[in-house]
């Protein structure tokens, strides 16, 4: 098998990549704003029965596959389509059960489901489901984790996935032992766009957030202060002319990230791996530097790890035979 389609269908974004299996190199990419939430809402508006849901999602998926196929010089009719992320959620193509903790960080024991295509298109469609503890869940991060080249240490490692809902995953002896979700990105969006603080916050494209003293001050205060009080300083910073709207943007970002990381600051993990895209990499790396944990920090690109993780899970579970 020479190629596969890697699909990361998130809540707000759809990403499809054509991947060369020999070197895991991405050959073509489609990215749209047609995330799972939008797709589910559009399907509901059809007022069709539950049995129609798979066909609705499958139609959009195959339309995007065909766009890549039409622009490619080699035949792709036998390339499997591997989905992870929210495709297996209650608002996805079909709801699949979570794999309960603990599970292998290699992804070898995750729930993998073959979808019986409703059209004779030649593509196998395979969905990788998420994982859960008694109080928390993963949908997509478990697959990215499988592509992170994890060394099976007998000491605790922490993998951090920043985002709308940041995930902290604890790994020990090759097993995922715990997951914790922090609503860092969503809270930042709500406070900066939909609260009394919003007139005091504005991103300045010319300022580098990570090196701004306001960001660093926010990280420090996030670690040691009462968050509910420190958030209001965004307002008083403007009233007392202590910061511009751009400075407040960076302060609030640092404050929430510092608060997210405060529990880690008091521990000494053997390794911390930051798993994300380039856009958010610098602010988290600076935050770790501020709290004194940069020495044990490494970085893994989330897009690269996703492709590698999907392919590794398929090989380990025998899902391609």
Coordinates of C-alpha atoms in Angstrom, one line a residue:
X1 CA 0.0 0.0 0.0
X2 CA 1.6 3.2 -1.2
X3 CA -0.7 5.9 0.1
X4 CA -3.3 6.6 2.7
X5 CA -5.7 9.5 3.5
X6 CA -5.2 11.0 7.0
X7 CA -8.3 12.8 8.2
X8 CA -8.4 14.8 11.4
X9 CA -12.0 15.8 11.8
X10 CA -12.1 18.2 14.7
X11 CA -15.0 20.2 16.3
X12 CA -14.4 23.3 14.2
X13 CA -12.0 22.2 11.5
X14 CA -11.7 19.4 8.9
X15 CA -8.3 18.4 7.7
X16 CA -7.5 15.8 5.0
X17 CA -4.0 14.8 4.0
X18 CA -2.7 12.4 1.4
X19 CA 0.3 10.6 2.9
X20 CA 3.1 8.5 1.3
X21 CA 3.3 5.4 3.5
X22 CA 7.0 4.8 2.7
X23 CA 8.2 8.0 4.4
X24 CA 5.0 9.3 6.0
X25 CA 5.4 12.5 3.9
X26 CA 2.3 14.6 3.3
X27 CA 1.8 15.1 -0.4
X28 CA -1.4 17.1 -0.5
X29 CA -3.7 18.8 2.1
X30 CA -7.2 20.1 2.3
X31 CA -8.4 22.2 5.3
X32 CA -11.9 23.6 5.7
X33 CA -14.0 25.1 8.4
X34 CA -16.5 22.3 8.1
X35 CA -15.8 20.8 11.5
X36 CA -17.9 18.1 13.2
X37 CA -20.1 20.6 15.0
X38 CA -21.1 22.3 11.7
X39 CA -21.5 19.0 9.9
X40 CA -23.8 17.7 12.7
X41 CA -25.8 20.8 12.7
X42 CA -26.3 20.6 8.9
X43 CA -27.3 17.0 9.2
X44 CA -29.9 17.8 11.9
X45 CA -31.4 20.4 9.6
X46 CA -32.2 17.7 7.0
X47 CA -34.6 16.2 9.5
X48 CA -33.6 12.7 8.3
X49 CA -33.5 9.6 10.4
X50 CA -30.4 8.6 12.4
X51 CA -29.7 5.9 9.8
X52 CA -28.8 8.7 7.3
X53 CA -26.1 10.2 9.4
X54 CA -23.2 8.0 8.2
X55 CA -24.2 8.7 4.6
X56 CA -24.3 12.5 5.2
X57 CA -20.8 12.6 6.7
X58 CA -19.4 10.1 4.3
X59 CA -20.6 12.2 1.3
X60 CA -18.6 15.2 2.5
X61 CA -15.6 13.1 3.3
X62 CA -15.5 11.5 -0.1
X63 CA -16.0 14.8 -1.9
X64 CA -12.8 16.0 -0.3
X65 CA -11.0 12.8 -1.1
X66 CA -12.0 13.2 -4.7
X67 CA -10.7 16.7 -4.8
X68 CA -7.2 15.4 -3.9
X69 CA -7.6 12.4 -6.2
X70 CA -8.4 14.6 -9.2
X71 CA -5.3 16.7 -8.7
X72 CA -3.0 13.7 -8.3
X73 CA -1.1 11.8 -11.0
X74 CA -1.3 8.3 -9.5
X75 CA -4.3 6.2 -8.8
X76 CA -5.6 6.4 -5.3
X77 CA -8.7 4.2 -5.4
X78 CA -7.3 1.7 -2.9
X79 CA -5.9 4.2 -0.4
X80 CA -7.6 3.7 3.0
X81 CA -9.1 6.7 4.8
X82 CA -8.1 6.9 8.4
X83 CA -10.1 9.2 10.7
X84 CA -9.5 10.4 14.2
X85 CA -10.7 13.2 16.3
X86 CA -14.4 13.9 16.7
X87 CA -15.5 11.6 14.0
X88 CA -16.2 8.9 16.6
X89 CA -18.1 11.3 19.0
X90 CA -21.8 11.6 19.7
X91 CA -22.0 14.3 17.1
X92 CA -19.6 12.6 14.6
X93 CA -20.1 10.1 11.8
X94 CA -20.9 7.4 14.3
X95 CA -20.5 7.2 18.1
X96 CA -17.9 4.7 19.2
X97 CA -17.0 3.7 22.8
X98 CA -14.0 5.1 24.5
X99 CA -11.0 3.0 25.4
X100 CA -10.8 3.1 29.2
X101 CA -7.6 4.1 31.0
X102 CA -5.0 2.7 31.3
X103 CA -4.1 2.2 27.6
X104 CA -0.9 1.8 25.7
X105 CA 0.6 5.1 24.5
X106 CA 1.5 3.3 21.3
X107 CA -2.2 3.1 20.5
X108 CA -2.0 -0.7 20.1
X109 CA -5.2 -1.3 22.2
X110 CA -7.3 1.6 21.1
X111 CA -10.8 1.1 19.7
X112 CA -10.5 0.9 15.9
X113 CA -13.7 0.5 13.8
X114 CA -14.1 -0.4 10.1
X115 CA -16.9 1.6 8.5
X116 CA -18.9 -0.3 5.9
X117 CA -19.0 2.3 3.1
X118 CA -22.4 3.1 1.8
X119 CA -21.0 3.7 -1.7
X120 CA -18.8 1.5 -3.8
X121 CA -15.8 3.9 -3.8
X122 CA -13.0 1.5 -3.3
X123 CA -11.7 3.1 -0.1
X124 CA -11.6 1.4 3.3
X125 CA -12.8 3.9 5.9
X126 CA -11.3 3.3 9.4
X127 CA -12.2 5.3 12.5
X128 CA -9.9 5.5 15.6
X129 CA -11.9 6.2 18.7
X130 CA -10.9 8.1 21.8
X131 CA -10.0 7.3 25.4
X132 CA -11.4 8.2 28.8
X133 CA -10.9 8.0 32.5
X134 CA -13.8 8.2 35.0
X135 CA -13.9 12.0 34.7
X136 CA -12.1 13.0 31.5
X137 CA -11.9 12.2 27.8
X138 CA -9.6 12.3 24.8
X139 CA -10.8 12.5 21.2
X140 CA -7.8 12.8 18.8
X141 CA -5.0 13.3 21.3
X142 CA -4.6 9.6 21.9
X143 CA -3.8 9.2 18.2
X144 CA -1.3 12.0 18.2
X145 CA 0.3 10.6 21.3
X146 CA 1.0 7.3 19.4
X147 CA 3.1 9.3 17.0
X148 CA 5.3 11.0 19.6
X149 CA 8.2 8.5 19.7
X150 CA 7.7 7.8 23.4
X151 CA 10.5 6.2 25.3
X152 CA 9.1 3.7 27.8
X153 CA 10.5 5.1 31.1
X154 CA 9.6 3.8 34.5
X155 CA 9.3 7.4 35.7
X156 CA 6.4 9.8 35.0
X157 CA 6.3 11.7 31.7
X158 CA 3.8 14.5 30.9
X159 CA 2.6 15.3 27.4
X160 CA 0.8 18.6 27.0
X161 CA -1.5 19.4 24.1
X162 CA -2.5 23.1 24.2
X163 CA -5.7 24.2 22.6
X164 CA -9.3 25.2 23.1
X165 CA -9.4 22.4 25.7
X166 CA -5.7 21.7 26.7
X167 CA -5.0 18.1 27.6
X168 CA -2.3 16.9 30.0
X169 CA -1.5 13.2 29.6
X170 CA 0.5 11.3 32.2
X171 CA 2.5 8.4 30.8
X172 CA 4.5 5.8 32.8
X173 CA 6.0 2.5 31.6
X174 CA 4.4 3.0 28.2
X175 CA 0.9 3.3 29.6
X176 CA -1.4 6.3 29.8
X177 CA -2.2 6.6 33.5
X178 CA -4.2 9.9 33.7
X179 CA -5.6 12.7 31.6
X180 CA -6.7 16.2 32.7
X181 CA -8.4 18.8 30.6
X182 CA -8.0 22.6 31.1
X183 CA -10.4 24.9 29.3
X184 CA -7.6 27.4 28.7
X185 CA -8.3 28.4 25.1
X186 CA -12.1 28.5 25.5
X187 CA -11.8 30.7 28.6
X188 CA -9.5 33.1 26.9
X189 CA -11.9 33.4 24.0
X190 CA -14.9 34.0 26.3
X191 CA -13.1 36.6 28.4
X192 CA -11.5 38.5 25.5
X193 CA -14.5 38.5 23.3
X194 CA -17.7 38.2 25.4
X195 CA -17.0 39.7 28.8
X196 CA -16.7 43.1 30.4
X197 CA -12.9 42.7 29.7
X198 CA -13.3 42.6 25.9
X199 CA -12.8 46.3 25.2
X200 CA -9.6 46.1 27.2
X201 CA -8.1 43.3 25.1
X202 CA -6.9 43.3 21.5
X203 CA -4.3 41.3 19.8
X204 CA -1.4 43.4 18.4
X205 CA 0.0 41.6 15.4
X206 CA 3.2 43.6 15.6
X207 CA 4.0 42.4 19.2
X208 CA 5.6 39.1 20.1
X209 CA 3.4 37.6 22.8
X210 CA 6.0 35.3 24.3
X211 CA 8.6 38.0 24.9
X212 CA 6.2 40.7 26.1
X213 CA 6.8 41.5 29.8
X214 CA 3.0 41.6 30.3
X215 CA 2.9 37.9 29.2
X216 CA 5.7 37.0 31.6
X217 CA 3.9 38.8 34.4
X218 CA 0.7 37.0 33.6
X219 CA 2.5 33.6 33.8
X220 CA 4.0 34.5 37.2
X221 CA 0.6 35.7 38.6
X222 CA -1.2 32.7 37.1
X223 CA 1.1 30.4 39.2
X224 CA 0.7 32.2 42.5
X225 CA -2.4 34.3 42.6
X226 CA -6.1 33.9 42.8
X227 CA -7.2 33.6 39.2
X228 CA -10.7 35.2 39.7
X229 CA -9.0 38.3 41.1
X230 CA -6.1 38.4 38.7
X231 CA -8.4 38.3 35.7
X232 CA -10.0 41.6 36.7
X233 CA -6.5 43.2 36.5
X234 CA -7.1 43.2 32.8
X235 CA -9.7 45.9 33.4
X236 CA -7.7 47.9 35.9
X237 CA -4.6 47.7 33.8
X238 CA -6.6 49.8 31.2
X239 CA -8.2 52.1 33.7
X240 CA -4.9 53.0 35.3
X241 CA -3.1 53.0 32.0
X242 CA -0.7 50.2 33.1
X243 CA -1.1 48.3 29.8
X244 CA -2.4 48.8 26.3
X245 CA -5.1 46.5 24.9
X246 CA -2.3 44.6 23.2
X247 CA -0.4 44.3 26.5
X248 CA -3.6 43.1 28.2
X249 CA -4.0 40.5 25.5
X250 CA -0.6 39.1 26.3
X251 CA -1.2 39.4 30.0
X252 CA -4.4 37.4 29.9
X253 CA -2.8 34.8 27.7
X254 CA 0.1 34.4 30.2
X255 CA -2.2 34.4 33.2
X256 CA -4.4 31.5 31.9
X257 CA -1.4 29.5 30.6
X258 CA 0.4 30.1 33.9
X259 CA -2.6 28.9 35.8
X260 CA -2.9 25.8 33.6
X261 CA 0.7 24.9 34.3
X262 CA 0.8 25.7 38.1
X263 CA 0.3 22.1 39.2
X264 CA 3.2 20.9 37.1
X265 CA 5.5 23.7 38.5
X266 CA 5.5 22.0 41.8
X267 CA 6.6 18.6 40.4
X268 CA 9.7 17.2 38.9
X269 CA 8.7 15.0 35.9
X270 CA 11.4 13.1 34.1
X271 CA 10.3 14.7 30.8
X272 CA 7.7 17.1 29.5
X273 CA 6.7 17.0 25.9
X274 CA 4.8 20.0 24.3
X275 CA 2.7 18.7 21.4
X276 CA 1.2 21.5 19.3
X277 CA 1.6 23.6 16.1
X278 CA 4.1 26.3 15.5
X279 CA 1.6 29.1 16.2
X280 CA 1.3 28.3 19.9
X281 CA 4.7 26.7 20.5
X282 CA 6.6 29.8 21.5
X283 CA 4.2 31.1 24.2
X284 CA 4.1 27.7 26.0
X285 CA 7.9 27.3 25.8
X286 CA 8.3 30.7 27.3
X287 CA 5.8 29.9 30.0
X288 CA 7.8 26.8 30.9
X289 CA 11.0 28.9 31.0
X290 CA 9.3 31.3 33.4
X291 CA 8.3 28.5 35.8
X292 CA 11.7 26.9 35.6
X293 CA 11.0 23.7 33.7
X294 CA 12.6 24.3 30.4
X295 CA 15.4 21.9 31.0
X296 CA 13.2 18.8 30.8
X297 CA 11.0 20.2 28.0
X298 CA 11.0 18.9 24.4
X299 CA 8.7 19.7 21.5
X300 CA 6.8 17.6 19.0
X301 CA 4.9 19.0 16.0
X302 CA 1.2 17.8 16.4
X303 CA 0.5 17.5 12.7
X304 CA 3.6 15.3 12.1
X305 CA 2.7 13.2 15.1
X306 CA -0.9 12.8 14.0
X307 CA 0.1 11.3 10.6
X308 CA 2.7 9.1 12.3
X309 CA 0.3 8.0 15.0
X310 CA -2.6 7.1 12.6
X311 CA -0.3 4.9 10.5
X312 CA 1.4 3.3 13.5
X313 CA -2.0 2.3 15.0
X314 CA -3.2 0.8 11.7
X315 CA 0.0 -1.3 11.5
X316 CA -0.1 -2.4 15.1
X317 CA -3.8 -3.4 15.1
X318 CA -3.7 -5.2 11.7
X319 CA -6.4 -2.9 10.4
X320 CA -5.0 -2.7 6.9
X321 CA -5.1 -6.4 6.1

